[in-house]
């Protein structure tokens, strides 16, 4: 659909010096070259560039075009990925990219691009997002927000300093049944919540056989794919989808699905981050396969007034409550269990004088229906480009939700408990853990320095 006049009205008023804000960032930080162009072009559609033409990038772009955006640029280090995406978008939407490139910086150089989608591997999330903010573009970035906690903080600061809308691709924040479940949790009927369980059991993920290193395909700029990551020989197992199972590029299921489940836990409990983490697990299902991250992992976080637990496993699907993924809020009166299929409340019991009774009435399972939460999430991003309000999965929401995931992986890799100061965003008395807050970028790549917003401009 065509974008409504609200964007035009907002930008005109902002340019005239009205007190429009994003979070608490003043209007002058919001206005950019392409924003000025949108004023001149009246209700011209949002023009987008896709950086990373893999599965999630394609899905994000597809819904962006469904919501009325216009395709301008496609970028991927693998020419085959660009060709597939270009053919798909041409067939489905009759749209053709004006620019195709291997270098995301050429996308950011386009003054007529309003927003970019960052659908790259995780180790490439921070740089394009920060640089896009500096270039005056809004950003829809896939989860997990960043490879490390430190990168996530820089992304938040870049968004605030430059007044940009940055949405993380945790589409459950836009799903009505997740919103209803969280509202129920916050309503207090469950009583005091003292435990939150989160999990992902992925029975469709099997083992990855070991393969030898070899030459990268001719269609791939492998050095650009590595980017800031450590220089290693090309190996098919570390490329495309399977990059998730190597710490150079991602954090395994802990960050891949933890980004979704722990986000809901944070939302329901209204917390920023835990105070401490411990994690155990290993390659118990497939000890000899090619993956680096554990196929079986548990994490335990200490939070104010409650504990939070994570479980994951590949190649098996029977998680807690016989569900392969979900979040369970355990209160004194009952337990709310929610997943992508719906939510329900199970009453707690108590025994008095030898008789067991229920402490509350349960709630039957309520399904998710036919709602397209991903499309709603994309639409929320586009709407916030109009209003300059924070989107549902605002960059800081995403950053906070990822902290627990990163803490668990750091605890797992260090094989011990780690303590966290949520206000200072640093480890407590732990130099070894502190060194893992920010990755060591491979030259010539450097994460741009971002001037932190002043206290009056902070969100």
Short mmCIF file of C-alpha atoms in Angstrom, two decimals:
data_model
loop_
_atom_site.label_atom_id
_atom_site.label_comp_id
_atom_site.label_asym_id
_atom_site.label_seq_id
_atom_site.Cartn_x
_atom_site.Cartn_y
_atom_site.Cartn_z
CA UNK A 1 0.00 0.00 0.00
CA UNK A 2 1.09 3.60 -0.58
CA UNK A 3 2.59 5.30 2.45
CA UNK A 4 0.18 7.72 4.10
CA UNK A 5 0.69 11.50 4.33
CA UNK A 6 1.73 11.20 7.98
CA UNK A 7 5.38 10.88 6.98
CA UNK A 8 5.16 13.97 4.86
CA UNK A 9 3.45 15.98 7.58
CA UNK A 10 5.99 14.85 10.16
CA UNK A 11 9.00 15.71 8.05
CA UNK A 12 7.65 19.08 7.00
CA UNK A 13 6.91 20.00 10.59
CA UNK A 14 10.33 18.73 11.72
CA UNK A 15 12.10 20.72 9.04
CA UNK A 16 10.24 23.78 10.23
CA UNK A 17 11.68 23.29 13.71
CA UNK A 18 8.78 21.56 15.48
CA UNK A 19 9.68 19.61 18.60
CA UNK A 20 9.40 16.13 17.12
CA UNK A 21 11.37 13.48 18.96
CA UNK A 22 12.52 9.89 18.69
CA UNK A 23 12.87 8.62 22.24
CA UNK A 24 14.34 11.89 23.49
CA UNK A 25 16.48 12.68 20.46
CA UNK A 26 15.69 16.12 19.07
CA UNK A 27 14.27 16.63 15.58
CA UNK A 28 17.45 17.99 13.94
CA UNK A 29 19.09 14.60 14.47
CA UNK A 30 16.22 12.92 12.64
CA UNK A 31 16.25 14.91 9.42
CA UNK A 32 18.59 13.45 6.80
CA UNK A 33 19.28 13.88 3.10
CA UNK A 34 16.85 11.20 2.03
CA UNK A 35 14.26 12.43 4.53
CA UNK A 36 14.41 15.84 2.85
CA UNK A 37 13.97 14.10 -0.49
CA UNK A 38 10.84 12.37 0.75
CA UNK A 39 9.39 15.80 1.58
CA UNK A 40 10.05 16.98 -1.95
CA UNK A 41 8.67 13.73 -3.36
CA UNK A 42 5.43 13.92 -1.38
CA UNK A 43 4.17 10.40 -0.67
CA UNK A 44 6.90 8.48 -2.48
CA UNK A 45 7.23 4.94 -1.20
CA UNK A 46 9.95 3.99 1.26
CA UNK A 47 13.00 2.97 -0.74
CA UNK A 48 14.92 0.05 0.74
CA UNK A 49 18.16 -1.81 0.26
CA UNK A 50 18.76 -5.39 1.37
CA UNK A 51 22.16 -6.27 2.81
CA UNK A 52 22.40 -10.07 3.00
CA UNK A 53 20.24 -12.01 0.56
CA UNK A 54 19.81 -15.20 2.59
CA UNK A 55 16.62 -16.77 3.88
CA UNK A 56 15.71 -14.21 6.54
CA UNK A 57 16.81 -11.28 4.41
CA UNK A 58 14.54 -12.48 1.60
CA UNK A 59 11.64 -12.90 4.02
CA UNK A 60 12.15 -9.42 5.44
CA UNK A 61 12.36 -7.85 1.99
CA UNK A 62 9.33 -9.74 0.75
CA UNK A 63 7.17 -8.40 3.57
CA UNK A 64 8.65 -4.93 3.18
CA UNK A 65 7.51 -4.92 -0.45
CA UNK A 66 4.12 -6.36 0.52
CA UNK A 67 3.76 -3.38 2.88
CA UNK A 68 4.39 -0.96 0.03
CA UNK A 69 8.16 -0.37 0.01
CA UNK A 70 10.21 -0.01 -3.16
CA UNK A 71 13.30 -2.13 -3.85
CA UNK A 72 16.42 -0.13 -4.71
CA UNK A 73 19.47 -2.27 -3.90
CA UNK A 74 20.52 -5.87 -3.31
CA UNK A 75 23.83 -6.67 -1.64
CA UNK A 76 25.47 -10.01 -0.89
CA UNK A 77 29.01 -11.36 -1.11
CA UNK A 78 27.60 -14.40 -2.95
CA UNK A 79 26.47 -13.46 -6.46
CA UNK A 80 24.22 -16.52 -6.55
CA UNK A 81 22.24 -15.20 -3.60
CA UNK A 82 21.72 -11.85 -5.30
CA UNK A 83 20.56 -13.53 -8.51
CA UNK A 84 18.02 -15.69 -6.69
CA UNK A 85 16.64 -12.75 -4.74
CA UNK A 86 16.46 -10.56 -7.82
CA UNK A 87 14.55 -13.24 -9.73
CA UNK A 88 12.17 -13.82 -6.81
CA UNK A 89 11.35 -10.14 -6.29
CA UNK A 90 10.87 -9.60 -10.00
CA UNK A 91 8.47 -12.54 -10.26
CA UNK A 92 6.47 -11.74 -7.11
CA UNK A 93 6.44 -7.95 -7.14
CA UNK A 94 7.64 -6.91 -10.60
CA UNK A 95 10.39 -4.89 -8.93
CA UNK A 96 14.03 -4.70 -10.02
CA UNK A 97 16.97 -3.42 -7.99
CA UNK A 98 18.74 -0.35 -9.37
CA UNK A 99 21.95 -1.50 -7.69
CA UNK A 100 23.41 -4.97 -7.09
CA UNK A 101 26.73 -5.17 -5.28
CA UNK A 102 28.95 -7.23 -3.02
CA UNK A 103 29.89 -4.19 -0.91
CA UNK A 104 27.27 -2.89 1.56
CA UNK A 105 28.99 0.51 1.66
CA UNK A 106 27.76 1.19 -1.87
CA UNK A 107 24.21 0.68 -0.59
CA UNK A 108 24.80 3.17 2.22
CA UNK A 109 26.25 5.69 -0.23
CA UNK A 110 22.89 5.95 -2.00
CA UNK A 111 21.27 9.19 -0.86
CA UNK A 112 17.86 8.03 -2.08
CA UNK A 113 17.67 4.94 0.14
CA UNK A 114 15.50 5.48 3.21
CA UNK A 115 16.04 2.20 5.06
CA UNK A 116 18.19 -0.91 4.93
CA UNK A 117 17.53 -4.47 5.95
CA UNK A 118 20.54 -6.18 7.55
CA UNK A 119 20.09 -9.91 6.99
CA UNK A 120 23.75 -10.91 7.15
CA UNK A 121 25.41 -13.48 9.42
CA UNK A 122 25.55 -12.22 13.02
CA UNK A 123 29.19 -11.08 12.91
CA UNK A 124 28.15 -8.62 10.19
CA UNK A 125 25.17 -7.06 12.03
CA UNK A 126 26.91 -4.30 13.94
CA UNK A 127 29.01 -2.61 11.24
CA UNK A 128 26.29 -2.07 8.59
CA UNK A 129 23.77 -1.03 11.24
CA UNK A 130 26.03 1.57 12.84
CA UNK A 131 27.22 2.88 9.49
CA UNK A 132 23.64 3.03 8.20
CA UNK A 133 22.66 5.14 11.21
CA UNK A 134 25.57 7.45 10.48
CA UNK A 135 24.39 7.67 6.87
CA UNK A 136 20.94 8.77 8.04
CA UNK A 137 19.09 5.55 7.24
CA UNK A 138 16.66 3.59 9.35
CA UNK A 139 17.47 -0.08 9.90
CA UNK A 140 15.59 -3.37 10.16
CA UNK A 141 18.25 -5.76 11.51
CA UNK A 142 17.79 -9.46 11.97
CA UNK A 143 18.21 -11.18 15.31
CA UNK A 144 20.38 -11.71 17.22
CA UNK A 145 21.14 -8.01 17.37
CA UNK A 146 24.92 -8.42 17.52
CA UNK A 147 27.68 -10.94 17.99
CA UNK A 148 28.62 -9.43 21.37
CA UNK A 149 27.20 -7.24 24.12
CA UNK A 150 29.65 -4.45 23.38
CA UNK A 151 28.62 -4.23 19.73
CA UNK A 152 24.97 -4.12 20.79
CA UNK A 153 25.62 -1.10 22.99
CA UNK A 154 27.36 0.73 20.14
CA UNK A 155 24.35 -0.01 17.92
CA UNK A 156 22.00 1.48 20.52
CA UNK A 157 24.18 4.56 20.88
CA UNK A 158 24.38 5.00 17.10
CA UNK A 159 20.60 4.82 16.75
CA UNK A 160 20.09 7.37 19.53
CA UNK A 161 22.85 9.75 18.47
CA UNK A 162 21.63 9.86 14.87
CA UNK A 163 17.93 9.70 15.65
CA UNK A 164 17.29 6.54 13.65
CA UNK A 165 14.52 3.94 13.85
CA UNK A 166 16.17 0.53 14.37
CA UNK A 167 13.99 -2.56 14.68
CA UNK A 168 15.28 -6.05 15.52
CA UNK A 169 13.61 -8.95 13.74
CA UNK A 170 11.98 -10.57 16.76
CA UNK A 171 8.53 -10.65 15.20
CA UNK A 172 6.88 -12.22 18.25
CA UNK A 173 6.72 -8.71 19.73
CA UNK A 174 4.13 -7.95 17.05
CA UNK A 175 2.07 -11.12 17.57
CA UNK A 176 -1.26 -10.56 19.32
CA UNK A 177 -1.23 -13.83 21.27
CA UNK A 178 2.24 -13.10 22.68
CA UNK A 179 1.03 -9.63 23.65
CA UNK A 180 -2.05 -11.15 25.30
CA UNK A 181 0.08 -13.68 27.18
CA UNK A 182 2.47 -11.00 28.45
CA UNK A 183 -0.47 -8.83 29.50
CA UNK A 184 -1.85 -11.77 31.48
CA UNK A 185 1.50 -12.28 33.20
CA UNK A 186 1.69 -8.61 34.10
CA UNK A 187 -1.90 -8.66 35.33
CA UNK A 188 -0.87 -10.55 38.46
CA UNK A 189 -3.25 -13.52 38.34
CA UNK A 190 -0.34 -15.97 38.42
CA UNK A 191 0.80 -14.57 41.77
CA UNK A 192 4.45 -14.00 42.56
CA UNK A 193 6.52 -15.35 39.67
CA UNK A 194 9.65 -17.02 40.95
CA UNK A 195 10.85 -19.02 37.93
CA UNK A 196 10.80 -18.42 34.17
CA UNK A 197 11.69 -21.28 31.85
CA UNK A 198 12.77 -20.74 28.25
CA UNK A 199 13.69 -23.43 25.73
CA UNK A 200 14.16 -24.53 22.11
CA UNK A 201 14.32 -28.20 21.09
CA UNK A 202 14.91 -28.41 17.36
CA UNK A 203 14.28 -31.93 16.09
CA UNK A 204 14.80 -30.89 12.46
CA UNK A 205 18.44 -29.94 13.09
CA UNK A 206 20.71 -32.92 12.62
CA UNK A 207 24.47 -33.30 12.65
CA UNK A 208 26.84 -31.69 10.17
CA UNK A 209 29.49 -34.10 8.82
CA UNK A 210 33.08 -32.91 8.91
CA UNK A 211 34.30 -31.54 5.59
CA UNK A 212 37.80 -30.46 4.51
CA UNK A 213 38.77 -26.86 3.82
CA UNK A 214 38.86 -25.86 0.19
CA UNK A 215 38.65 -22.99 -2.25
CA UNK A 216 35.72 -20.60 -2.01
CA UNK A 217 33.29 -20.63 -4.95
CA UNK A 218 34.20 -18.20 -7.72
CA UNK A 219 30.92 -16.38 -7.18
CA UNK A 220 31.82 -15.54 -3.57
CA UNK A 221 33.95 -12.74 -2.14
CA UNK A 222 35.09 -14.83 0.80
CA UNK A 223 37.35 -12.18 2.32
CA UNK A 224 34.37 -9.82 2.43
CA UNK A 225 32.21 -12.57 3.92
CA UNK A 226 34.72 -12.97 6.76
CA UNK A 227 34.91 -9.21 7.19
CA UNK A 228 35.91 -8.42 10.77
CA UNK A 229 36.08 -12.12 11.74
CA UNK A 230 39.30 -14.10 12.12
CA UNK A 231 41.00 -15.14 8.89
CA UNK A 232 40.34 -18.83 8.25
CA UNK A 233 40.37 -21.06 5.18
CA UNK A 234 37.03 -21.43 3.43
CA UNK A 235 34.94 -24.36 4.65
CA UNK A 236 31.44 -25.10 3.40
CA UNK A 237 30.35 -26.01 6.94
CA UNK A 238 31.01 -22.49 8.20
CA UNK A 239 29.20 -20.77 5.35
CA UNK A 240 25.62 -19.60 4.83
CA UNK A 241 23.06 -21.19 7.22
CA UNK A 242 25.59 -23.20 9.25
CA UNK A 243 27.60 -20.15 10.31
CA UNK A 244 25.30 -20.25 13.39
CA UNK A 245 27.30 -23.09 14.92
CA UNK A 246 30.65 -21.24 15.14
CA UNK A 247 31.56 -18.61 17.71
CA UNK A 248 33.46 -16.51 15.16
CA UNK A 249 30.14 -15.67 13.53
CA UNK A 250 27.34 -16.47 15.96
CA UNK A 251 26.42 -18.11 19.27
CA UNK A 252 24.62 -21.36 18.42
CA UNK A 253 21.03 -22.01 19.42
CA UNK A 254 21.62 -19.96 22.58
CA UNK A 255 21.56 -16.75 20.56
CA UNK A 256 19.64 -17.98 17.52
CA UNK A 257 16.49 -19.03 19.39
CA UNK A 258 17.32 -17.48 22.73
CA UNK A 259 16.87 -14.13 20.99
CA UNK A 260 13.19 -15.02 20.62
CA UNK A 261 12.37 -16.85 23.85
CA UNK A 262 14.37 -14.73 26.29
CA UNK A 263 12.96 -11.61 24.70
CA UNK A 264 9.49 -12.78 25.77
CA UNK A 265 10.79 -13.58 29.26
CA UNK A 266 12.28 -10.08 29.57
CA UNK A 267 9.07 -8.57 28.28
CA UNK A 268 6.88 -10.41 30.73
CA UNK A 269 9.12 -9.75 33.71
CA UNK A 270 10.02 -6.17 32.84
CA UNK A 271 13.74 -6.69 33.32
CA UNK A 272 16.84 -5.48 31.51
CA UNK A 273 19.35 -8.20 32.28
CA UNK A 274 20.25 -10.82 34.90
CA UNK A 275 22.80 -10.38 37.69
CA UNK A 276 24.71 -13.63 37.10
CA UNK A 277 24.86 -16.59 34.75
CA UNK A 278 26.10 -20.15 34.67
CA UNK A 279 25.84 -22.59 31.79
CA UNK A 280 26.65 -26.22 31.09
CA UNK A 281 26.26 -28.59 28.17
CA UNK A 282 28.24 -29.91 25.26
CA UNK A 283 28.22 -31.87 22.05
CA UNK A 284 26.38 -34.79 23.58
CA UNK A 285 24.17 -35.78 20.64
CA UNK A 286 26.82 -35.57 17.94
CA UNK A 287 30.27 -35.38 19.56
CA UNK A 288 32.15 -35.92 16.31
CA UNK A 289 30.30 -33.63 13.93
CA UNK A 290 31.59 -30.32 12.55
CA UNK A 291 29.70 -27.92 14.82
CA UNK A 292 31.57 -25.89 17.42
CA UNK A 293 28.64 -24.74 19.56
CA UNK A 294 26.91 -27.24 21.88
CA UNK A 295 24.02 -29.35 20.60
CA UNK A 296 22.81 -29.58 24.21
CA UNK A 297 22.98 -26.61 26.58
CA UNK A 298 21.36 -25.38 29.77
CA UNK A 299 21.74 -21.95 31.34
CA UNK A 300 20.67 -20.55 34.69
CA UNK A 301 20.42 -16.83 35.38
CA UNK A 302 20.05 -15.06 38.71
CA UNK A 303 17.59 -12.18 38.47
CA UNK A 304 16.06 -9.90 41.07
CA UNK A 305 13.35 -11.95 42.77
CA UNK A 306 13.30 -14.89 40.36
CA UNK A 307 15.43 -17.38 38.45
CA UNK A 308 15.46 -17.92 34.70
CA UNK A 309 16.38 -21.16 32.94
CA UNK A 310 17.24 -21.99 29.34
CA UNK A 311 17.38 -25.40 27.63
CA UNK A 312 18.17 -26.31 24.06
CA UNK A 313 18.89 -29.43 22.08
CA UNK A 314 19.17 -30.34 18.42
CA UNK A 315 17.72 -33.44 16.75
CA UNK A 316 15.17 -34.01 19.55
CA UNK A 317 11.89 -32.20 20.04
CA UNK A 318 10.34 -32.99 23.39
CA UNK A 319 10.99 -29.91 25.47
CA UNK A 320 9.19 -28.81 28.65
CA UNK A 321 5.39 -29.17 28.54
CA UNK A 322 5.86 -31.40 25.46
CA UNK A 323 6.57 -28.35 23.33
CA UNK A 324 9.64 -27.90 21.17
CA UNK A 325 9.98 -24.22 22.11
CA UNK A 326 8.39 -21.82 24.52
CA UNK A 327 8.41 -19.71 27.65
CA UNK A 328 6.81 -20.68 30.97
CA UNK A 329 6.13 -18.18 33.75
CA UNK A 330 5.85 -20.07 37.06
CA UNK A 331 3.83 -18.17 39.65
CA UNK A 332 2.55 -19.19 43.05
CA UNK A 333 -0.96 -19.58 41.64
CA UNK A 334 -0.30 -20.98 38.19
CA UNK A 335 1.96 -21.38 35.17
CA UNK A 336 1.49 -19.59 31.86
CA UNK A 337 3.02 -21.41 28.88
CA UNK A 338 3.35 -19.61 25.55
CA UNK A 339 4.84 -20.55 22.20
CA UNK A 340 4.28 -19.56 18.59
CA UNK A 341 1.14 -21.68 18.47
CA UNK A 342 -0.70 -20.10 21.40
CA UNK A 343 -0.80 -19.84 25.21
CA UNK A 344 -2.50 -21.43 28.19
CA UNK A 345 -2.52 -21.25 31.98
CA UNK A 346 -2.06 -24.32 34.16
CA UNK A 347 -3.29 -23.94 37.76
CA UNK A 348 -0.93 -24.59 40.63
CA UNK A 349 -1.83 -26.99 43.41
CA UNK A 350 -1.58 -26.96 47.17
CA UNK A 351 -2.14 -29.72 49.70
CA UNK A 352 -3.88 -29.02 53.00
CA UNK A 353 -4.96 -31.68 55.46
CA UNK A 354 -4.05 -34.32 52.91
CA UNK A 355 -6.27 -32.82 50.21
CA UNK A 356 -4.87 -31.39 46.98
CA UNK A 357 -6.66 -28.36 45.54
CA UNK A 358 -6.06 -25.85 42.77
CA UNK A 359 -5.05 -22.29 43.57
CA UNK A 360 -6.70 -20.71 40.54
CA UNK A 361 -8.78 -21.49 37.50
CA UNK A 362 -6.74 -22.45 34.47
CA UNK A 363 -7.06 -20.93 31.01
CA UNK A 364 -7.54 -23.23 28.01
CA UNK A 365 -5.06 -22.97 25.18
CA UNK A 366 -5.71 -20.03 22.91
CA UNK A 367 -4.24 -20.39 19.46
CA UNK A 368 -2.35 -17.83 17.47
CA UNK A 369 -4.85 -17.88 14.61
CA UNK A 370 -3.88 -16.91 11.07
CA UNK A 371 -2.15 -13.67 11.98
CA UNK A 372 1.01 -12.86 10.03
CA UNK A 373 3.15 -11.49 12.86
CA UNK A 374 6.20 -11.02 10.65
CA UNK A 375 4.31 -8.78 8.24
CA UNK A 376 2.91 -6.85 11.21
CA UNK A 377 6.43 -6.44 12.57
CA UNK A 378 7.67 -5.03 9.26
CA UNK A 379 4.65 -2.73 9.09
CA UNK A 380 5.42 -1.51 12.61
CA UNK A 381 8.91 -0.58 11.43
CA UNK A 382 7.52 1.35 8.45
CA UNK A 383 4.92 3.07 10.63
CA UNK A 384 7.64 4.18 13.04
CA UNK A 385 9.58 5.67 10.15
CA UNK A 386 6.57 8.00 9.90
CA UNK A 387 6.05 8.76 13.56
CA UNK A 388 9.69 8.48 14.76
CA UNK A 389 8.39 6.54 17.73
CA UNK A 390 10.30 3.53 19.03
CA UNK A 391 9.26 0.30 17.27
CA UNK A 392 8.11 -2.78 19.17
CA UNK A 393 11.54 -4.41 18.98
CA UNK A 394 13.49 -1.19 19.32
CA UNK A 395 17.26 -1.60 19.20
CA UNK A 396 17.55 -1.15 22.96
CA UNK A 397 14.87 -3.76 23.60
CA UNK A 398 16.81 -6.10 21.35
CA UNK A 399 20.11 -5.29 23.03
CA UNK A 400 18.72 -5.96 26.50
CA UNK A 401 17.16 -9.25 25.42
CA UNK A 402 20.46 -10.46 23.96
CA UNK A 403 22.51 -9.75 27.10
CA UNK A 404 21.31 -12.90 28.89
CA UNK A 405 22.14 -15.01 25.83
CA UNK A 406 25.66 -13.63 25.56
CA UNK A 407 26.24 -13.98 29.31
CA UNK A 408 25.25 -17.65 29.13
CA UNK A 409 27.63 -18.33 26.26
CA UNK A 410 30.47 -16.54 28.03
CA UNK A 411 29.81 -18.55 31.18
CA UNK A 412 29.73 -21.74 29.12
CA UNK A 413 32.98 -20.99 27.36
CA UNK A 414 34.75 -19.93 30.57
CA UNK A 415 33.26 -22.94 32.39
CA UNK A 416 32.23 -20.89 35.43
CA UNK A 417 29.72 -18.47 36.87
CA UNK A 418 29.93 -14.85 35.78
CA UNK A 419 28.47 -11.80 37.51
CA UNK A 420 27.00 -8.84 35.63
CA UNK A 421 26.38 -5.20 36.49
CA UNK A 422 23.35 -4.33 34.36
CA UNK A 423 23.61 -0.58 34.96
CA UNK A 424 27.27 -0.30 34.00
CA UNK A 425 27.02 -3.10 31.42
CA UNK A 426 30.19 -4.76 32.58
CA UNK A 427 31.30 -7.86 34.43
CA UNK A 428 31.95 -7.64 38.13
CA UNK A 429 35.63 -8.19 38.97
CA UNK A 430 36.26 -10.43 35.95
CA UNK A 431 38.85 -9.20 33.44
CA UNK A 432 38.77 -12.44 31.45
CA UNK A 433 35.03 -12.20 30.89
CA UNK A 434 35.30 -8.45 30.24
CA UNK A 435 37.59 -9.12 27.29
CA UNK A 436 34.74 -11.01 25.61
CA UNK A 437 32.43 -8.00 25.57
CA UNK A 438 33.78 -6.80 22.22
CA UNK A 439 35.27 -8.92 19.42
CA UNK A 440 38.72 -8.26 18.03
CA UNK A 441 38.03 -6.96 14.52
CA UNK A 442 40.29 -8.09 11.71
CA UNK A 443 42.00 -5.24 9.90
CA UNK A 444 41.07 -3.10 8.09
CA UNK A 445 37.61 -3.32 9.64
CA UNK A 446 36.94 -1.08 12.63
CA UNK A 447 33.65 -0.50 14.42
CA UNK A 448 33.05 3.27 14.14
CA UNK A 449 33.37 5.36 17.25
CA UNK A 450 29.98 6.65 18.31
CA UNK A 451 29.58 9.64 20.59
CA UNK A 452 27.27 8.48 23.33
CA UNK A 453 24.08 10.49 23.64
CA UNK A 454 24.05 13.00 26.48
CA UNK A 455 21.88 12.23 29.48
CA UNK A 456 19.16 14.51 28.10
CA UNK A 457 19.18 12.67 24.77
CA UNK A 458 19.44 9.15 26.21
CA UNK A 459 16.45 6.93 25.93
#
